[in-house]
Amino acid sequence: MGARPIAQEGPPRTRTERDLRAERAAALARRGAVALAADSGIDHLVCACGSERYGIPLAAVAQVLPSRPCTPMPGAVPALDGLIALSGRIVGVLSLARALGRPDPGPDGETASGHLIVLRGTQTQPLALSVERVLGIARAAASGAAASDVADPDGLGNAAASVYAPASEAGSAGEGRPDFVVIDLPRLLRRALP
């Protein structure tokens, strides 16, 4: 009598499905690694306060609106312009220039010609940043220098800046030099709203 081959458990198709799953998982992992390598930075909404440019991570921006008059809050922190009604919610408006310790471009409370950047996911009170103008979207190059490594002759207040970012050429905010200072929103808000 000859030896019979040992039967495998289950149909041979099971092993093939396992192999296919492993191959798919490996392909997805490779695709993710390629995407990470291709992503050389984070997109930022670049805005101007005076002659300075600041970048706010685009993921933190809910919407951009033309400025509107604010209702002042007596006894509020100096950086708070006031409150506005937006889509049935009361939104606090924080002057980015004053929050950074920079001079205001105009008299207190004057926001008629600028923009409001409504932030997403900030504390329990919705917030917007009042800026002189929004310039566009730029990607911060991966080689940005830490803000503490950059000279600060004008007293920017490095506690609110995370990096000095030369913007990538594609998607630059234009208007001459595309460099901007990336704002660390949690630090800025802790500093401006104690």
XYZ file of C-alpha atoms in Angstrom:
194
model
C 0.000 0.000 0.000
C 1.262 3.359 -0.912
C 1.321 6.335 1.408
C -1.552 8.715 1.028
C -0.848 12.426 1.007
C -1.942 14.205 4.155
C -5.004 16.303 3.544
C -4.687 20.007 4.300
C -7.152 21.641 6.610
C -9.745 23.588 4.693
C -9.731 24.255 1.021
C -6.500 25.508 -0.564
C -8.280 28.788 -1.234
C -7.939 29.810 2.444
C -4.179 30.065 2.215
C -4.478 32.091 -0.986
C -6.884 34.569 0.656
C -4.445 34.988 3.548
C -1.625 35.653 1.080
C -3.760 38.177 -0.777
C -4.594 39.991 2.459
C -0.925 40.125 3.390
C -0.028 41.485 -0.047
C -2.774 44.129 0.169
C -1.646 45.177 3.632
C 1.939 45.500 2.421
C 0.804 47.546 -0.614
C -1.235 49.883 1.608
C 1.729 50.325 3.934
C 3.979 51.180 0.976
C 1.408 53.640 -0.368
C 1.192 55.319 3.049
C 4.988 55.571 3.254
C 5.126 57.145 -0.212
C 2.424 59.652 0.761
C 4.331 60.577 3.921
C 7.532 61.051 1.955
C 5.744 63.199 -0.644
C 4.187 65.416 2.041
C 6.926 67.908 2.764
C 4.955 70.110 5.119
C 1.624 71.348 6.389
C -0.688 73.804 4.651
C -1.168 77.116 6.440
C -3.510 80.045 5.976
C -1.115 82.982 5.617
C -2.296 86.348 6.883
C -0.765 89.753 7.443
C -0.647 91.939 10.518
C 1.200 95.078 9.536
C 4.307 94.122 7.588
C 4.563 90.665 9.194
C 3.185 87.393 7.795
C 1.801 84.667 10.016
C 0.663 81.154 9.178
C -2.187 79.405 10.942
C -2.444 75.632 10.371
C -5.208 75.147 7.824
C -6.653 72.249 9.833
C -7.491 74.746 12.618
C -9.431 77.104 10.312
C -13.200 76.702 9.998
C -13.858 79.686 7.724
C -12.647 83.129 6.648
C -14.996 86.102 6.617
C -14.745 89.817 5.924
C -14.386 91.757 9.174
C -17.426 93.202 10.844
C -17.945 95.463 13.837
C -17.648 93.773 17.229
C -19.581 94.406 20.399
C -16.955 95.375 23.002
C -16.745 93.459 26.291
C -16.093 95.663 29.334
C -13.200 94.339 31.414
C -12.066 91.869 28.753
C -8.432 90.954 28.111
C -6.638 93.521 25.912
C -6.420 91.223 22.867
C -10.206 90.637 22.741
C -11.848 93.000 20.220
C -15.311 91.900 21.288
C -18.104 89.558 20.268
C -19.989 88.907 17.037
C -23.024 86.795 16.193
C -22.254 84.146 13.607
C -24.759 81.498 12.486
C -26.671 81.735 15.737
C -23.552 81.490 17.920
C -21.689 84.131 19.884
C -18.064 84.200 18.719
C -15.219 85.967 20.539
C -12.947 87.988 18.248
C -9.283 88.092 19.211
C -6.910 90.577 17.565
C -3.960 88.531 16.295
C -1.687 91.596 16.374
C -2.478 92.401 20.031
C -2.317 88.715 21.039
C 1.235 88.632 19.629
C 2.174 91.897 21.327
C 2.360 93.734 17.985
C 0.970 97.215 17.368
C -2.544 97.388 15.956
C -2.753 98.480 12.326
C -5.584 100.888 13.199
C -7.464 102.327 16.175
C -8.903 99.917 18.769
C -11.872 97.967 17.513
C -11.378 98.989 13.861
C -11.739 95.797 11.859
C -13.786 97.067 8.916
C -11.190 96.378 6.209
C -9.662 93.131 7.440
C -10.652 89.504 7.774
C -11.909 87.220 10.505
C -10.462 83.715 10.686
C -12.954 81.516 12.519
C -11.124 78.742 14.354
C -12.361 75.196 14.712
C -12.229 73.216 17.942
C -11.185 75.971 20.356
C -12.197 75.498 23.971
C -15.916 75.851 24.699
C -16.243 79.413 23.380
C -16.003 79.748 19.585
C -13.177 82.111 18.583
C -12.132 84.096 15.548
C -8.859 85.898 14.896
C -9.010 89.414 13.512
C -6.230 90.041 10.956
C -5.394 92.886 8.617
C -5.755 90.656 5.545
C -5.640 87.025 4.452
C -3.031 86.425 1.749
C -3.650 82.805 0.789
C -2.569 79.259 1.516
C 1.065 78.164 1.636
C 2.792 74.949 2.577
C 5.474 75.291 5.218
C 8.658 73.705 3.945
C 10.024 70.908 6.111
C 13.211 72.891 6.718
C 11.567 75.587 8.857
C 13.807 76.902 11.632
C 12.542 76.838 15.186
C 11.295 80.258 16.247
C 13.685 80.307 19.176
C 16.557 80.028 16.648
C 15.415 83.137 14.771
C 16.430 86.600 15.929
C 13.428 88.543 17.236
C 14.454 92.225 17.132
C 10.853 93.468 17.106
C 9.757 91.435 20.150
C 7.397 89.040 18.359
C 6.824 87.040 21.492
C 8.274 83.662 20.580
C 5.996 82.007 23.105
C 3.306 81.967 20.409
C 5.463 81.123 17.390
C 6.538 77.590 16.646
C 8.661 77.928 13.492
C 9.849 80.416 10.934
C 8.788 78.821 7.669
C 10.103 79.535 4.223
C 7.063 78.529 2.189
C 7.411 75.968 -0.570
C 7.426 77.484 -4.050
C 4.184 75.789 -5.087
C 1.233 77.269 -3.269
C 3.146 80.290 -1.988
C 1.114 83.190 -0.683
C 2.825 85.500 -3.178
C 3.416 89.239 -2.706
C 7.195 89.133 -2.711
C 8.781 87.099 0.031
C 6.721 84.007 0.878
C 8.201 83.455 4.355
C 5.952 83.473 7.391
C 5.970 82.677 11.088
C 3.869 79.649 12.039
C 1.586 80.394 14.963
C 1.219 77.774 17.681
C -2.488 78.317 18.383
C -2.694 76.561 21.765
C 0.239 78.639 23.065
C -1.179 81.836 21.561
C -4.581 81.278 23.145
C -3.081 80.393 26.545
C -1.014 83.574 26.392
C -3.802 85.885 25.180
C -6.700 84.416 27.164
C -5.353 83.604 30.631
